[in-house]
XYZ file of C-alpha atoms in Angstrom:
185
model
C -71.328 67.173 57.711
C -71.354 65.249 60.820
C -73.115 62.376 58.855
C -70.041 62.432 57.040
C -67.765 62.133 59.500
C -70.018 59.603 60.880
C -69.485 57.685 57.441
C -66.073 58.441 57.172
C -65.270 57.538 60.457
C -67.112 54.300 60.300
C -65.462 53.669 56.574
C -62.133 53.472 58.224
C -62.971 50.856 60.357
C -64.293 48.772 57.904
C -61.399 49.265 54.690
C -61.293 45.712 53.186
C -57.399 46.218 52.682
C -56.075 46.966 56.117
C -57.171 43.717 57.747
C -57.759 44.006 61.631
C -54.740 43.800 64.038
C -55.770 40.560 65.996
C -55.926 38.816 62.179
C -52.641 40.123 61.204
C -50.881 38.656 64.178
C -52.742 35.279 63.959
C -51.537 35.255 60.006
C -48.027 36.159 60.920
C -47.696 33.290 63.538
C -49.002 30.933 61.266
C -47.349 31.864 58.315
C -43.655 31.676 60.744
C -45.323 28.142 62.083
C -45.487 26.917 58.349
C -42.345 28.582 57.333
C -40.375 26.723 59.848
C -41.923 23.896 59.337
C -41.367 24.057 55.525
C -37.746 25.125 56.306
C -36.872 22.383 58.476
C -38.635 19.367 56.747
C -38.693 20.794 53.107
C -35.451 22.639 52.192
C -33.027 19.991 53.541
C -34.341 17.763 50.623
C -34.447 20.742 48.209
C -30.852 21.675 49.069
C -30.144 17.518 48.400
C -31.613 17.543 45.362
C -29.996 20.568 44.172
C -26.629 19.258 45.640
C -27.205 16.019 43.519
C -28.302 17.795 40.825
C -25.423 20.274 40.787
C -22.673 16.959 41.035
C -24.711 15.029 38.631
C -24.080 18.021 35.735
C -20.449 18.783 37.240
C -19.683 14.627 36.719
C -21.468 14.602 33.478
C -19.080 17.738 32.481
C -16.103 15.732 33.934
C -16.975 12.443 31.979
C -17.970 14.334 29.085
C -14.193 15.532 29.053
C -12.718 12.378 29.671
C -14.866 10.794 26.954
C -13.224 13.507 25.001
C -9.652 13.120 26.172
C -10.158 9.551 25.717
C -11.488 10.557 22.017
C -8.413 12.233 20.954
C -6.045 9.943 22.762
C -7.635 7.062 19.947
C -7.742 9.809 17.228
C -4.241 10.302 17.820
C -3.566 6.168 18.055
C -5.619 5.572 14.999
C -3.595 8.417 13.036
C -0.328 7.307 14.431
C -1.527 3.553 12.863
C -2.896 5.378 9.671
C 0.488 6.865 9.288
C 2.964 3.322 10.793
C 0.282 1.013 7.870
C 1.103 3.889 5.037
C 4.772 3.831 5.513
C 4.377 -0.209 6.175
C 3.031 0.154 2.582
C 5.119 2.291 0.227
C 8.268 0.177 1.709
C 6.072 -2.905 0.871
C 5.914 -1.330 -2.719
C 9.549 0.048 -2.526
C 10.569 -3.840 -1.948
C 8.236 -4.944 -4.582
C 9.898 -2.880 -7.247
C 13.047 -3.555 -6.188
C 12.493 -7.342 -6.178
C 10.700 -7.118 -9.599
C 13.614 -4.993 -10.994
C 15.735 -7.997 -9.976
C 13.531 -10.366 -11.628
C 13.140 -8.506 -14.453
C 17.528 -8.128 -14.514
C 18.025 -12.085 -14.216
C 15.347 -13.026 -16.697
C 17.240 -11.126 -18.917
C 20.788 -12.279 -18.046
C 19.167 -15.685 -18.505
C 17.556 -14.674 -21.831
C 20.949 -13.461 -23.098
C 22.554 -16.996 -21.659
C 20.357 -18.493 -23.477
C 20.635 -16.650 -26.860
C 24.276 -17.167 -26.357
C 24.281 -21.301 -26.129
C 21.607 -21.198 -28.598
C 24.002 -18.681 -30.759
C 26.901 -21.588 -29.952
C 24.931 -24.540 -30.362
C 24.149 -22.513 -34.370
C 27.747 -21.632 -34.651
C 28.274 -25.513 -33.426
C 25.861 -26.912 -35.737
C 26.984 -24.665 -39.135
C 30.436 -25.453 -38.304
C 29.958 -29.547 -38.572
C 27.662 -29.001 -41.348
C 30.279 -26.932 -43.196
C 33.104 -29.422 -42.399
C 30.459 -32.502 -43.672
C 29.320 -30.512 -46.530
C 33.643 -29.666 -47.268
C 34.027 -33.937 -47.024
C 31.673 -34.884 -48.981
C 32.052 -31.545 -51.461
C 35.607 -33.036 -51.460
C 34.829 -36.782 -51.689
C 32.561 -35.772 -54.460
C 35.070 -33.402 -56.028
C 37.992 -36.249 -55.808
C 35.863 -38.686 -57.337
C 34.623 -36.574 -60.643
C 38.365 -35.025 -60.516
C 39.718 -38.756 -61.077
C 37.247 -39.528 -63.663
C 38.154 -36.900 -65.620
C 42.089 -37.073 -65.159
C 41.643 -40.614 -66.169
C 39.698 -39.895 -69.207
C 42.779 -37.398 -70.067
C 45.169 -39.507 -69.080
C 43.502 -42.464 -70.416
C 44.820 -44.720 -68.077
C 42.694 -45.502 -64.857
C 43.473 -44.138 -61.441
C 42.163 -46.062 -59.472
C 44.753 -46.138 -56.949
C 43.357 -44.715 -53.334
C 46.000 -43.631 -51.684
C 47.061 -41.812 -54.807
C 43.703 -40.645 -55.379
C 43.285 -39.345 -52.162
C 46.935 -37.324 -52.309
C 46.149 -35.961 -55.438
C 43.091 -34.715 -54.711
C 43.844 -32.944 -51.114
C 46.922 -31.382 -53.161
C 44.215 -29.808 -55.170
C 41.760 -28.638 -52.972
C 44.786 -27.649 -50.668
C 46.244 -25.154 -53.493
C 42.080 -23.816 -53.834
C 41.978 -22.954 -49.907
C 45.119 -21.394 -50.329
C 43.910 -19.233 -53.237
C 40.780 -18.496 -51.563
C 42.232 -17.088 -48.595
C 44.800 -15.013 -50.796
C 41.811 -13.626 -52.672
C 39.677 -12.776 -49.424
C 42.913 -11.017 -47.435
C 43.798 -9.039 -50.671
C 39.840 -7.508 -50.731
């Protein structure tokens, strides 16, 4: 039993996990020697870079928004030109359909001119070929009319002035009976 107080005694002094006291004071001062010196040399730049770090995200964030406010500011341009070029264009068409209605109104007025002299110029034309036609209907008429009133008469009739009295006399009473016949239908 002594033996193993002996060993126990003895096994205190040498446990591997309480280190001796002179060790644990030499560790402590050189562990607050390296500290410090870590501290003083090491964490100012740690603290910088972290500092620089921390502004570098924040100004990224802040440009990142102004890239984005700047974004919507030319979305908003851009629409408000989208919308200015589409009402640009429907008054384009408006004015396009207006002037093509216009176009379309004096081609015709000019068509119907035109229908109308050409209408005139027929009326024109039918009218001097009617009164030709009437001459030489009347001429031709005056002529065979003679002929024959000389072959009843037997004597000739030369006579123009005559001739040419008799004759309108004749076709004068046939106008007359004409137009009596076509105001009585």
């Amino acid at each position: 039993m002594s033996q193993l107080l002996i060993l126990a005694a003895e096994g205190e002094a040498e446990n591997p996990l309480v280190p001796p006291i002179p060790e644990l004071v030499i560790g402590l001062i050189a562990f607050v020697i390296v500290f410090g010196f870590l501290a003083w040399k090491l964490l100012p730049n740690i603290n910088k870079v972290l500092e620089e770090r921390r502004e570098a995200i924040e100004g990224g964030i802040e440009k990142a928004e102004a890239a984005q406010t700047e974004a919507q500011s030319v979305l908003e341009q851009y629409k408000a030109q989208l919308a200015e070029a589409r009402h640009e264009a429907a008054r384009l068409r408006q004015e396009a359909q207006e002037q093509g209605a216009t176009l379309i109104a004096e081609m015709r007025a000019e068509g119907q001119r035109q229908r109308e002299e050409i209408i005139a110029a027929g009326h024109a034309q039918i009218q001097a070929d009617r009164k030709a036609a009437a001459s030489a209907l009347r001429q031709d008429v005056g002529k065979l009319a003679t002929e024959l009133a000389g072959k009843l008469v037997g004597e000739s009739l030369e006579d123009h002035a005559r001739q040419s009295r008799v004759i309108d006399r004749f076709l004068d009473e046939l106008d007359d009976k004409a137009t009596t016949a076509e105001a009585t239908r």
